Amino acid sequence: MTKRNSKVEIELLKRILVLDGAMGTMLQQYNFSEEDFRGERFKDYPSPLKGNNDLLSITQPKAIAEVHAKYFEAGADIVETNTFSGTTIAMADYDMEDLVYELNFESAKIAKQVAEEFTKANPEKPRFVAGSIGPTNKTASLSPDVNRPEYRAITFNELRIAYKQQVEALIDGGVDILLVETIFDTLNAKAALFAIEEVKEERNIDIPIMVSGTITDASGRTLSGQTVEAFLTSISHIPLLSVGFNCALGAEQLKPYLQRLSNETEFFTSAHPNAGLPNAFGEYDESPKQMQGFIEDYLKDGLINIIGGCCGTSPDHIKAIAEVAQKYEPRLIQEFA
């Protein structure tokens, strides 16, 4: 077990912490055009940029700060940086690999600034920033070509190098936590964790690490085929702050897997499920009240230490979750039981 001495760890022993909701859901409400994504700086950029949400930290920083503030106002203790696709691998889609350091650094800086304002206004409720490290759009375990099962689109080392660049920028920008999330391939996550450990060693620092996997369907496995227990075993050699699940499933569908996870680990546990399952149009219909009810079942059973929302969730969902989370004690860890 890691020494529990960071500010976020101290807070976790006192109460359930609330993570923010979806960044993409909120940004859609701005209806940003191609021109908005480009801003003045990239107005003549040769590639289409609409949809590159991470870029908005540079071209529309005010909107990103507003989203963070709305989640803190709703009761979130932790917001995630706008860096889900902040690697050279994911940014290759927009020919923006060279911008990766700046994107991560600026995103972290924006979130940290907002967090500090809220902490200053209410020191009893310190606010934290988690550097969001997404899975990339390539998988190290599976072949993208059915006719060539041995083929891999990316190597472990390429992933490690890309993640290391992202991690350094997030730390330089001031994040309190690193969140390796939406893990569909544990080998990708292990490359991220390897990179984080490398940076920690080189800089002689310690920083809390959250890991959040994705159970892709009712089989209860990740996309690369791991069960809850196998996933946990694969990443438990690192001293983590928390382990949990997010995305793919709604709160109701996620519960049995959280139960298994909670029974097996001495790390803190986290969950940020979707607002239900997507409808025929790919939209999420679960209301804040409905989601609150499903989340309350986690809390009654003492399954969770960190709770938030993923796809389709808004400040209203987070407000409902924060309200119910206040009524319950956090999950007890064996070490402190």
XYZ file of N, CA and C in Angstrom, residues 90-191:
306
model
N -3.402 10.009 -30.435
C -4.767 10.472 -30.729
C -4.760 11.765 -31.546
N -3.800 12.632 -31.278
C -3.743 13.923 -31.992
C -3.289 13.785 -33.445
N -2.782 12.610 -33.806
C -2.386 12.367 -35.206
C -3.592 12.495 -36.142
N -4.797 12.249 -35.606
C -6.024 12.392 -36.417
C -6.194 13.818 -36.942
N -5.619 14.774 -36.230
C -5.758 16.196 -36.612
C -4.423 16.799 -37.058
N -3.409 15.944 -37.211
C -2.051 16.424 -37.545
C -1.572 17.447 -36.520
N -1.840 17.177 -35.252
C -1.472 18.131 -34.196
C -0.567 17.506 -33.126
N 0.238 16.542 -33.535
C 1.122 15.878 -32.571
C 2.034 16.866 -31.843
N 2.471 17.906 -32.562
C 3.423 18.868 -31.980
C 2.802 19.707 -30.856
N 1.493 19.706 -30.786
C 0.805 20.553 -29.797
C 0.555 19.859 -28.464
N 0.910 18.588 -28.377
C 0.502 17.771 -27.228
C 0.928 18.361 -25.883
N 2.180 18.784 -25.789
C 2.624 19.340 -24.500
C 1.774 20.555 -24.121
N 1.616 21.455 -25.048
C 0.872 22.693 -24.775
C -0.591 22.407 -24.413
N -1.224 21.484 -25.145
C -2.628 21.137 -24.871
C -2.807 20.647 -23.440
N -1.924 19.755 -23.016
C -2.022 19.196 -21.667
C -1.689 20.226 -20.601
N -0.645 20.992 -20.865
C -0.219 22.007 -19.894
C -1.318 23.054 -19.695
N -1.864 23.562 -20.794
C -2.910 24.599 -20.707
C -4.185 24.057 -20.055
N -4.552 22.832 -20.418
C -5.749 22.219 -19.827
C -5.606 22.081 -18.320
N -4.442 21.630 -17.890
C -4.191 21.468 -16.448
C -4.219 22.821 -15.745
N -3.615 23.809 -16.392
C -3.546 25.155 -15.811
C -4.942 25.760 -15.612
N -5.804 25.594 -16.627
C -7.177 26.122 -16.550
C -7.922 25.473 -15.387
N -7.881 24.141 -15.342
C -8.605 23.410 -14.301
C -8.079 23.762 -12.914
N -6.759 23.887 -12.799
C -6.137 24.181 -11.491
C -6.536 25.566 -11.000
N -6.572 26.506 -11.918
C -6.954 27.875 -11.563
C -8.378 27.916 -10.994
N -9.294 27.207 -11.665
C -10.686 27.168 -11.207
C -10.763 26.447 -9.862
N -10.035 25.347 -9.721
C -10.040 24.585 -8.462
C -9.546 25.443 -7.304
N -8.497 26.214 -7.561
C -7.933 27.063 -6.494
C -8.911 28.146 -6.065
N -9.652 28.690 -7.032
C -10.666 29.708 -6.691
C -11.733 29.131 -5.767
N -12.198 27.914 -6.069
C -13.232 27.278 -5.261
C -12.701 26.869 -3.882
N -11.459 26.394 -3.835
C -10.855 26.021 -2.543
C -10.685 27.249 -1.665
N -10.276 28.346 -2.278
C -10.088 29.597 -1.527
C -11.419 30.081 -0.935
N -12.492 29.941 -1.715
C -13.816 30.383 -1.259
C -14.348 29.488 -0.137
N -13.923 28.213 -0.118
C -14.393 27.282 0.908
C -13.279 26.302 1.258
N -12.327 26.727 2.108
C -11.160 25.888 2.429
C -11.527 24.558 3.085
N -12.727 24.481 3.669
C -13.175 23.237 4.308
C -13.454 22.146 3.259
N -13.652 22.570 2.023
C -13.943 21.617 0.936
C -12.911 21.815 -0.174
N -11.697 21.311 0.020
C -10.662 21.507 -0.995
C -11.056 20.845 -2.315
N -10.713 21.491 -3.423
C -11.040 20.956 -4.753
C -9.755 20.498 -5.446
N -9.886 19.447 -6.214
C -8.723 18.813 -6.825
C -8.876 18.691 -8.341
N -7.719 18.521 -9.000
C -7.709 18.348 -10.457
C -7.064 17.001 -10.789
N -7.793 16.209 -11.577
C -7.265 14.925 -12.062
C -6.877 15.073 -13.523
N -5.646 14.764 -13.831
C -5.191 14.809 -15.226
C -5.747 13.608 -15.977
N -6.629 13.867 -16.933
C -7.296 12.787 -17.668
C -6.377 12.202 -18.738
N -6.119 10.903 -18.616
C -5.265 10.186 -19.563
C -6.125 9.115 -20.216
N -6.545 9.375 -21.449
C -7.439 8.455 -22.158
C -6.693 7.272 -22.754
N -7.436 6.323 -23.337
C -6.829 5.058 -23.782
C -6.117 5.124 -25.130
N -6.213 6.232 -25.842
C -5.807 6.413 -27.249
C -6.772 5.641 -28.145
N -6.615 5.796 -29.442
C -7.504 5.128 -30.395
C -6.843 3.899 -31.013
N -5.805 3.380 -30.332
C -5.136 2.167 -30.814
C -5.009 1.181 -29.654
N -4.940 -0.086 -29.978
C -4.840 -1.107 -28.935
C -3.584 -1.954 -29.103
N -2.880 -2.163 -28.010
C -1.627 -2.924 -28.046
C -1.863 -4.434 -27.970
N -3.073 -4.845 -27.555
C -3.350 -6.271 -27.349
C -4.051 -6.952 -28.511
N -4.757 -6.167 -29.309
C -5.605 -6.760 -30.349
C -5.205 -6.279 -31.733
N -5.417 -7.123 -32.711
C -5.147 -6.734 -34.099
C -6.366 -6.021 -34.680
N -6.148 -4.889 -35.360
C -7.270 -4.227 -36.029
C -7.623 -4.897 -37.359
N -6.843 -5.908 -37.732
C -7.047 -6.585 -39.017
C -7.388 -8.059 -38.762
N -8.649 -8.439 -39.064
C -9.083 -9.822 -38.784
C -8.280 -10.861 -39.570
N -7.741 -10.455 -40.688
C -6.962 -11.390 -41.499
C -5.518 -11.538 -41.034
N -5.110 -10.664 -40.112
C -3.728 -10.736 -39.591
C -3.767 -10.643 -38.065
N -4.134 -11.729 -37.410
C -4.289 -11.686 -35.949
C -3.008 -11.324 -35.196
N -1.860 -11.517 -35.849
C -0.583 -11.208 -35.175
C -0.217 -9.728 -35.250
N -0.900 -8.980 -36.119
C -0.539 -7.575 -36.375
C -0.976 -6.668 -35.215
N -0.137 -5.687 -34.897
C -0.491 -4.673 -33.893
C -0.274 -3.279 -34.493
N -1.232 -2.380 -34.252
C -1.140 -1.026 -34.814
C -0.195 -0.148 -34.004
N 0.152 -0.611 -32.805
C 1.025 0.204 -31.922
C 1.816 -0.722 -31.010
N 2.989 -0.260 -30.592
C 3.791 -1.061 -29.656
C 3.692 -0.477 -28.247
N 4.064 -1.291 -27.277
C 4.084 -0.852 -25.879
C 4.991 0.367 -25.727
N 6.143 0.310 -26.389
C 7.111 1.399 -26.248
C 6.609 2.707 -26.852
N 5.913 2.617 -27.989
C 5.332 3.827 -28.590
C 4.296 4.448 -27.658
N 3.503 3.596 -27.029
C 2.506 4.081 -26.062
C 3.198 4.732 -24.860
N 4.223 4.063 -24.353
C 4.946 4.597 -23.180
C 5.501 5.993 -23.450
N 6.106 6.168 -24.615
C 6.701 7.469 -24.972
C 5.612 8.539 -25.066
N 4.492 8.193 -25.711
C 3.390 9.160 -25.869
C 2.792 9.536 -24.507
N 2.577 8.532 -23.674
C 2.002 8.802 -22.349
C 2.950 9.628 -21.479
N 4.228 9.354 -21.609
C 5.205 10.075 -20.782
C 5.149 11.577 -21.083
N 5.045 11.908 -22.361
C 4.951 13.315 -22.765
C 3.699 13.958 -22.160
N 2.582 13.234 -22.202
C 1.340 13.756 -21.641
C 1.453 13.942 -20.124
N 2.002 12.957 -19.457
C 2.126 12.991 -17.988
C 2.995 14.162 -17.538
N 4.120 14.361 -18.216
C 5.018 15.474 -17.846
C 4.298 16.820 -17.953
N 3.530 16.989 -19.036
C 2.820 18.259 -19.247
C 1.721 18.460 -18.206
N 0.998 17.390 -17.878
C -0.077 17.489 -16.872
C 0.492 17.863 -15.506
N 1.600 17.246 -15.156
C 2.241 17.553 -13.862
C 2.756 18.992 -13.858
N 3.388 19.410 -14.961
C 3.879 20.793 -15.061
C 2.732 21.800 -14.954
N 1.560 21.408 -15.460
C 0.392 22.294 -15.410
C -0.282 22.342 -14.051
N 0.100 21.430 -13.143
C -0.367 21.536 -11.759
C -1.440 20.559 -11.305
N -1.621 19.411 -12.006
C -2.661 18.473 -11.561
C -2.298 17.860 -10.204
N -3.330 17.455 -9.462
C -3.132 16.841 -8.145
C -3.108 15.323 -8.224
N -3.737 14.798 -9.274
C -3.934 13.354 -9.436
C -3.735 13.039 -10.917
N -3.296 11.829 -11.228
C -3.291 11.358 -12.617
C -4.347 10.264 -12.741
N -5.241 10.400 -13.715
C -6.343 9.460 -13.898
C -6.207 8.740 -15.242
N -5.798 7.467 -15.173
C -5.711 6.627 -16.378
C -7.089 5.995 -16.526
N -7.852 6.455 -17.534
C -9.285 6.102 -17.548
C -9.774 5.471 -18.843
N -10.988 4.961 -18.763
C -11.681 4.338 -19.902
C -10.792 3.260 -20.528
N -10.219 2.425 -19.685
C -9.261 1.414 -20.139
C -10.009 0.236 -20.767
N -9.833 0.088 -22.078
C -10.428 -1.075 -22.747
C -9.368 -2.136 -23.017
N -8.095 -1.714 -22.965
C -6.970 -2.628 -23.162
C -5.967 -2.377 -22.043
N -5.830 -3.348 -21.156
C -4.983 -3.151 -19.973
C -3.520 -2.972 -20.347
N -3.113 -3.488 -21.500
C -1.716 -3.306 -21.922
C -1.440 -1.821 -22.198
N -2.404 -1.128 -22.794
C -2.269 0.324 -22.977
C -2.113 1.006 -21.618
N -2.959 0.603 -20.668
C -2.913 1.208 -19.327
C -1.587 0.931 -18.646
N -1.062 -0.260 -18.846
C 0.231 -0.591 -18.226
C 1.349 0.283 -18.806
N 1.230 0.627 -20.092
C 2.211 1.539 -20.705
C 2.103 2.918 -20.055
